[in-house]
N, CA, C and O atoms as a DFTB+ gen file, in Angstrom:
432 C
 N C O
     1  1       0.799      -1.178       0.040
     2  2      -0.014      -0.008      -0.010
     3  2       0.921       1.276      -0.012
     4  3       1.935       1.360       0.680
     5  1       0.483       2.219      -0.832
     6  2       1.268       3.467      -0.896
     7  2       0.272       4.632      -0.885
     8  3      -0.935       4.430      -1.020
     9  1       0.803       5.871      -0.719
    10  2       0.000       7.071      -0.765
    11  2      -0.637       7.143      -2.148
    12  3       0.030       6.866      -3.144
    13  1      -1.882       7.500      -2.225
    14  2      -2.616       7.645      -3.419
    15  2      -3.384       6.329      -3.834
    16  3      -4.230       6.361      -4.728
    17  1      -3.084       5.246      -3.199
    18  2      -3.806       4.031      -3.547
    19  2      -5.262       4.190      -3.024
    20  3      -5.559       4.822      -2.010
    21  1      -6.128       3.543      -3.837
    22  2      -7.545       3.399      -3.475
    23  2      -7.844       2.097      -2.870
    24  3      -7.614       1.064      -3.499
    25  1      -8.350       2.079      -1.670
    26  2      -8.485       0.790      -0.908
    27  2      -9.903       0.667      -0.382
    28  3     -10.587       1.664      -0.147
    29  1     -10.309      -0.512      -0.212
    30  2     -11.624      -0.869       0.400
    31  2     -11.484      -1.021       1.871
    32  3     -10.759      -1.899       2.340
    33  1     -12.180      -0.163       2.640
    34  2     -12.112      -0.166       4.149
    35  2     -13.437      -0.463       4.751
    36  3     -14.479      -0.335       4.109
    37  1     -13.396      -0.859       5.985
    38  2     -14.625      -1.212       6.761
    39  2     -14.747      -0.096       7.824
    40  3     -13.785       0.233       8.518
    41  1     -15.966       0.472       7.923
    42  2     -16.240       1.490       8.923
    43  2     -16.405       0.879      10.271
    44  3     -17.204      -0.042      10.439
    45  1     -15.653       1.374      11.269
    46  2     -15.687       0.768      12.560
    47  2     -16.231       1.783      13.619
    48  3     -16.549       1.399      14.744
    49  1     -16.327       3.058      13.238
    50  2     -16.933       4.045      14.140
    51  2     -17.095       5.388      13.475
    52  3     -16.359       5.744      12.555
    53  1     -18.116       6.156      13.980
    54  2     -18.462       7.387      13.405
    55  2     -18.566       8.408      14.469
    56  3     -19.277       8.213      15.455
    57  1     -17.831       9.572      14.292
    58  2     -17.822      10.688      15.243
    59  2     -18.182      11.981      14.422
    60  3     -18.073      12.005      13.196
    61  1     -18.597      13.010      15.131
    62  2     -19.017      14.174      14.449
    63  2     -17.801      14.801      13.535
    64  3     -18.038      15.590      12.621
    65  1     -16.619      14.413      13.842
    66  2     -15.446      14.977      13.115
    67  2     -14.850      13.957      12.059
    68  3     -13.918      14.295      11.329
    69  1     -15.389      12.764      12.008
    70  2     -14.838      11.859      11.012
    71  2     -15.328      10.437      11.198
    72  3     -16.117      10.131      12.092
    73  1     -14.819       9.560      10.300
    74  2     -15.241       8.172      10.274
    75  2     -13.931       7.354      10.518
    76  3     -12.885       7.578       9.907
    77  1     -14.079       6.419      11.434
    78  2     -12.975       5.487      11.732
    79  2     -13.133       4.240      10.939
    80  3     -14.240       3.712      10.831
    81  1     -12.017       3.727      10.354
    82  2     -12.094       2.573       9.533
    83  2     -10.964       1.573       9.819
    84  3     -10.004       1.931      10.500
    85  1     -11.045       0.390       9.344
    86  2     -10.000      -0.577       9.434
    87  2      -9.686      -1.117       8.056
    88  3     -10.560      -1.281       7.206
    89  1      -8.419      -1.384       7.869
    90  2      -7.936      -1.995       6.574
    91  2      -6.793      -2.921       6.969
    92  3      -5.767      -2.466       7.474
    93  1      -6.967      -4.195       6.744
    94  2      -5.959      -5.241       7.131
    95  2      -5.583      -5.001       8.572
    96  3      -6.469      -5.034       9.426
    97  1      -4.328      -4.762       8.901
    98  2      -3.919      -4.511      10.302
    99  2      -3.737      -3.009      10.575
   100  3      -3.004      -2.642      11.493
   101  1      -4.373      -2.160       9.815
   102  2      -4.264      -0.680       9.972
   103  2      -5.628      -0.160      10.519
   104  3      -6.684      -0.745      10.276
   105  1      -5.549       0.911      11.231
   106  2      -6.683       1.757      11.686
   107  2      -6.612       3.017      10.964
   108  3      -5.514       3.545      10.784
   109  1      -7.721       3.564      10.521
   110  2      -7.644       4.794       9.733
   111  2      -8.718       5.760      10.144
   112  3      -9.671       5.429      10.849
   113  1      -8.517       6.996       9.662
   114  2      -9.481       8.076       9.890
   115  2      -9.734       8.812       8.633
   116  3      -8.807       9.249       7.950
   117  1     -10.988       8.955       8.320
   118  2     -11.425       9.846       7.216
   119  2     -12.003      11.083       7.985
   120  3     -13.097      11.055       8.548
   121  1     -11.209      12.122       7.960
   122  2     -11.660      13.367       8.585
   123  2     -12.842      13.918       7.809
   124  3     -12.941      13.741       6.595
   125  1     -13.769      14.610       8.549
   126  2     -14.960      15.145       7.901
   127  2     -14.610      16.057       6.685
   128  3     -15.408      16.136       5.751
   129  1     -13.469      16.726       6.678
   130  2     -13.085      17.576       5.588
   131  2     -12.683      16.803       4.365
   132  3     -12.546      17.392       3.292
   133  1     -12.479      15.455       4.484
   134  2     -12.160      14.565       3.399
   135  2     -13.348      13.682       2.994
   136  3     -13.178      12.696       2.278
   137  1     -14.533      14.041       3.451
   138  2     -15.715      13.298       2.981
   139  2     -16.359      13.916       1.747
   140  3     -16.815      13.209       0.848
   141  1     -16.390      15.213       1.719
   142  2     -17.036      15.927       0.569
   143  2     -16.486      17.300       0.376
   144  3     -15.927      17.890       1.302
   145  1     -16.630      17.806      -0.781
   146  2     -16.212      19.262      -1.080
   147  2     -17.295      20.196      -0.594
   148  3     -17.115      21.412      -0.539
   149  1     -18.396      19.620      -0.252
   150  2     -19.552      20.435       0.251
   151  2     -19.684      20.291       1.811
   152  3     -19.101      19.392       2.417
   153  1     -20.438      21.172       2.396
   154  2     -20.600      21.138       3.851
   155  2     -21.318      19.851       4.263
   156  3     -22.355      19.514       3.692
   157  1     -20.766      19.117       5.265
   158  2     -21.388      17.945       5.747
   159  2     -21.896      18.258       7.162
   160  3     -21.100      18.439       8.083
   161  1     -23.179      18.318       7.325
   162  2     -23.795      18.642       8.650
   163  2     -23.773      17.478       9.577
   164  3     -23.317      17.590      10.715
   165  1     -24.258      16.361       9.114
   166  2     -24.400      15.130       9.923
   167  2     -23.726      13.978       9.202
   168  3     -24.295      13.373       8.294
   169  1     -22.546      13.696       9.610
   170  2     -21.761      12.623       8.965
   171  2     -22.415      11.238       9.205
   172  3     -22.283      10.358       8.354
   173  1     -23.088      11.031      10.299
   174  2     -23.704       9.787      10.663
   175  2     -24.886       9.521       9.729
   176  3     -25.403       8.404       9.750
   177  1     -25.335      10.445       8.934
   178  2     -26.483      10.274       8.020
   179  2     -25.865       9.747       6.664
   180  3     -26.624       9.254       5.829
   181  1     -24.606       9.831       6.440
   182  2     -23.961       9.395       5.281
   183  2     -23.415       7.938       5.289
   184  3     -23.409       7.247       4.271
   185  1     -22.957       7.514       6.492
   186  2     -22.301       6.276       6.614
   187  2     -22.855       5.457       7.834
   188  3     -23.451       6.009       8.760
   189  1     -22.628       4.143       7.778
   190  2     -23.146       3.329       8.888
   191  2     -21.919       2.444       9.290
   192  3     -21.062       2.148       8.457
   193  1     -21.863       2.038      10.570
   194  2     -20.823       1.181      11.087
   195  2     -21.040      -0.188      10.373
   196  3     -22.154      -0.686      10.210
   197  1     -19.855      -0.753       9.958
   198  2     -19.899      -2.057       9.245
   199  2     -19.915      -1.936       7.767
   200  3     -19.661      -2.936       7.096
   201  1     -20.186      -0.824       7.209
   202  2     -20.275      -0.526       5.782
   203  2     -18.829      -0.586       5.211
   204  3     -17.860      -0.186       5.856
   205  1     -18.752      -1.080       4.038
   206  2     -17.499      -1.142       3.239
   207  2     -17.516       0.053       2.228
   208  3     -18.500       0.235       1.511
   209  1     -16.420       0.863       2.179
   210  2     -16.386       1.979       1.350
   211  2     -14.967       2.048       0.809
   212  3     -14.028       1.498       1.384
   213  1     -14.841       2.755      -0.337
   214  2     -13.516       3.033      -0.930
   215  2     -12.936       4.360      -0.422
   216  3     -13.646       5.361      -0.323
   217  1     -11.642       4.351      -0.105
   218  2     -10.991       5.558       0.313
   219  2      -9.635       5.617      -0.293
   220  3      -9.089       4.568      -0.636
   221  1      -9.020       6.830      -0.460
   222  2      -7.718       7.002      -0.980
   223  2      -6.789       7.274       0.136
   224  3      -7.115       8.069       1.017
   225  1      -5.625       6.648       0.152
   226  2      -4.640       6.844       1.185
   227  2      -3.856       8.184       1.009
   228  3      -3.243       8.469      -0.020
   229  1      -3.937       8.975       2.114
   230  2      -3.227      10.261       2.157
   231  2      -1.883      10.149       2.876
   232  3      -0.857      10.660       2.428
   233  1      -1.943       9.451       4.018
   234  2      -0.757       9.283       4.819
   235  2      -0.707       7.928       5.417
   236  3      -1.761       7.374       5.729
   237  1       0.499       7.323       5.608
   238  2       0.641       6.074       6.265
   239  2       1.731       6.222       7.330
   240  3       2.862       6.628       7.059
   241  1       1.315       5.858       8.599
   242  2       2.256       5.806       9.709
   243  2       2.536       4.363      10.029
   244  3       1.760       3.721      10.738
   245  1       3.654       3.829       9.507
   246  2       3.962       2.369       9.658
   247  2       4.230       2.036      11.146
   248  3       3.919       0.928      11.584
   249  1       4.790       2.955      11.909
   250  2       5.146       2.693      13.323
   251  2       3.890       2.393      14.145
   252  3       3.923       1.520      15.012
   253  1       2.774       3.107      13.887
   254  2       1.544       2.878      14.657
   255  2       0.488       2.215      13.929
   256  3      -0.591       1.998      14.481
   257  1       0.725       1.854      12.659
   258  2      -0.306       1.222      11.724
   259  2      -1.580       2.161      11.628
   260  3      -2.721       1.716      11.753
   261  1      -1.317       3.388      11.415
   262  2      -2.439       4.349      11.235
   263  2      -2.467       4.889       9.910
   264  3      -1.417       5.049       9.288
   265  1      -3.695       5.213       9.380
   266  2      -3.827       5.729       7.999
   267  2      -4.647       7.007       8.116
   268  3      -5.572       7.074       8.926
   269  1      -4.313       8.042       7.302
   270  2      -5.213       9.130       6.998
   271  2      -5.711       8.879       5.596
   272  3      -4.963       8.605       4.658
   273  1      -7.040       8.993       5.512
   274  2      -7.712       8.643       4.254
   275  2      -8.648       9.726       3.820
   276  3      -9.058      10.594       4.591
   277  1      -8.989       9.636       2.481
   278  2      -9.942      10.609       1.863
   279  2     -11.000       9.840       1.121
   280  3     -10.727       9.080       0.192
   281  1     -12.243      10.068       1.571
   282  2     -13.386       9.442       0.839
   283  2     -13.655      10.144      -0.416
   284  3     -13.899       9.507      -1.440
   285  1     -13.621      11.531      -0.393
   286  2     -13.990      12.271      -1.618
   287  2     -12.958      12.041      -2.738
   288  3     -13.352      12.041      -3.904
   289  1     -11.706      11.853      -2.459
   290  2     -10.697      11.589      -3.493
   291  2     -10.946      10.264      -4.157
   292  3     -10.656      10.101      -5.342
   293  1     -11.489       9.294      -3.405
   294  2     -11.712       7.984      -3.994
   295  2     -13.000       7.971      -4.869
   296  3     -13.220       7.065      -5.673
   297  1     -13.805       8.982      -4.678
   298  2     -15.098       8.986      -5.461
   299  2     -15.052       9.891      -6.649
   300  3     -16.042       9.980      -7.375
   301  1     -13.940      10.580      -6.897
   302  2     -13.916      11.626      -7.942
   303  2     -14.217      10.987      -9.312
   304  3     -13.892       9.834      -9.594
   305  1     -14.827      11.782     -10.094
   306  2     -15.213      11.482     -11.464
   307  2     -14.028      11.803     -12.361
   308  3     -13.325      12.792     -12.154
   309  1     -13.820      10.966     -13.348
   310  2     -12.680      11.176     -14.243
   311  2     -12.704      12.602     -14.742
   312  3     -13.786      13.066     -15.100
   313  1     -11.570      13.366     -14.802
   314  2     -11.534      14.732     -15.197
   315  2     -12.119      14.999     -16.616
   316  3     -12.733      16.042     -16.841
   317  1     -11.930      14.072     -17.545
   318  2     -12.425      14.272     -18.917
   319  2     -13.958      14.304     -18.818
   320  3     -14.591      15.159     -19.439
   321  1     -14.556      13.402     -18.063
   322  2     -16.018      13.318     -17.945
   323  2     -16.507      14.600     -17.239
   324  3     -17.513      15.182     -17.645
   325  1     -15.810      15.028     -16.208
   326  2     -16.234      16.280     -15.439
   327  2     -16.279      17.508     -16.325
   328  3     -17.154      18.365     -16.199
   329  1     -15.260      17.569     -17.273
   330  2     -15.275      18.705     -18.214
   331  2     -16.371      18.693     -19.191
   332  3     -16.843      19.752     -19.604
   333  1     -16.829      17.466     -19.606
   334  2     -17.888      17.334     -20.601
   335  2     -19.295      17.478     -20.040
   336  3     -20.209      17.894     -20.752
   337  1     -19.472      17.140     -18.779
   338  2     -20.812      17.024     -18.231
   339  2     -20.883      17.876     -16.960
   340  3     -20.016      17.813     -16.090
   341  1     -21.926      18.654     -16.894
   342  2     -22.097      19.483     -15.680
   343  2     -22.756      18.612     -14.612
   344  3     -23.976      18.447     -14.595
   345  1     -21.946      18.070     -13.741
   346  2     -22.445      17.093     -12.771
   347  2     -22.614      17.776     -11.394
   348  3     -21.662      18.332     -10.845
   349  1     -23.773      17.724     -10.885
   350  2     -24.035      18.211      -9.504
   351  2     -24.824      17.008      -8.852
   352  3     -25.869      16.555      -9.320
   353  1     -24.224      16.569      -7.766
   354  2     -24.769      15.349      -7.133
   355  2     -25.710      15.735      -5.989
   356  3     -25.423      16.620      -5.184
   357  1     -26.824      15.046      -5.953
   358  2     -27.794      15.298      -4.883
   359  2     -29.239      15.365      -5.373
   360  3     -29.508      15.552      -6.560
   361  1     -30.141      15.208      -4.440
   362  2     -31.532      15.239      -4.856
   363  2     -31.999      16.547      -5.318
   364  3     -32.804      16.588      -6.249
   365  1     -31.565      17.644      -4.751
   366  2     -32.055      18.902      -5.181
   367  2     -31.659      19.212      -6.646
   368  3     -32.456      19.776      -7.396
   369  1     -30.405      18.833      -7.053
   370  2     -30.092      19.040      -8.442
   371  2     -30.912      18.145      -9.423
   372  3     -31.157      18.523     -10.569
   373  1     -31.324      16.952      -8.931
   374  2     -32.169      16.142      -9.768
   375  2     -33.512      16.744      -9.890
   376  3     -34.114      16.761     -10.963
   377  1     -34.013      17.269      -8.725
   378  2     -35.328      17.933      -8.739
   379  2     -35.343      19.117      -9.728
   380  3     -36.312      19.312     -10.462
   381  1     -34.257      19.897      -9.732
   382  2     -34.223      21.086     -10.605
   383  2     -34.197      20.654     -12.050
   384  3     -34.790      21.346     -12.878
   385  1     -33.549      19.555     -12.416
   386  2     -33.340      19.175     -13.744
   387  2     -34.514      18.278     -14.300
   388  3     -34.685      18.174     -15.515
   389  1     -35.290      17.657     -13.417
   390  2     -36.298      16.688     -13.750
   391  2     -37.231      17.182     -14.870
   392  3     -37.398      16.486     -15.871
   393  1     -37.846      18.381     -14.718
   394  2     -38.772      18.873     -15.643
   395  2     -38.101      19.087     -17.032
   396  3     -38.693      18.814     -18.076
   397  1     -36.892      19.566     -16.996
   398  2     -36.126      19.776     -18.266
   399  2     -35.914      18.419     -19.016
   400  3     -36.076      18.329     -20.233
   401  1     -35.540      17.359     -18.215
   402  2     -35.315      16.054     -18.816
   403  2     -36.631      15.518     -19.369
   404  3     -36.642      14.968     -20.470
   405  1     -37.721      15.658     -18.657
   406  2     -39.023      15.136     -19.109
   407  2     -39.355      15.856     -20.395
   408  3     -39.776      15.210     -21.355
   409  1     -39.184      17.176     -20.460
   410  2     -39.521      17.905     -21.754
   411  2     -38.668      17.443     -22.836
   412  3     -39.176      17.275     -23.944
   413  1     -37.363      17.204     -22.637
   414  2     -36.466      16.805     -23.636
   415  2     -36.892      15.389     -24.178
   416  3     -36.867      15.122     -25.380
   417  1     -37.262      14.556     -23.261
   418  2     -37.684      13.155     -23.638
   419  2     -38.948      13.167     -24.489
   420  3     -39.103      12.362     -25.408
   421  1     -39.888      14.137     -24.153
   422  2     -41.163      14.258     -24.892
   423  2     -40.864      14.763     -26.276
   424  3     -41.458      14.283     -27.242
   425  1     -39.944      15.737     -26.413
   426  2     -39.621      16.319     -27.634
   427  2     -38.827      15.394     -28.575
   428  3     -38.960      15.457     -29.798
   429  1     -37.985      14.522     -27.951
   430  2     -37.155      13.705     -28.758
   431  2     -37.744      12.416     -29.223
   432  3     -37.083      11.653     -29.927
């Protein structure tokens, strides 16, 4: 495992400031600032203990077997796709675009 690797981790705990995970014989933390580029009010609404998620390795402390991880870095959309498509994730953006998509489908 190296910095920048995308790994599958298991959530072992959730606190208001981040998510604790385990990977092989390592313990890791995904700080709340590494969950999303947007404001996260309630992190416990996004994750559940026992859930398996992908995260990107930011730092490795081999002496204490600790990892600093990023959830948002592991979820990024390929830059070429991001340039071609205006992607906004979430229900509100779907709600805003729904009528436009329905009209386009009816016309097409």
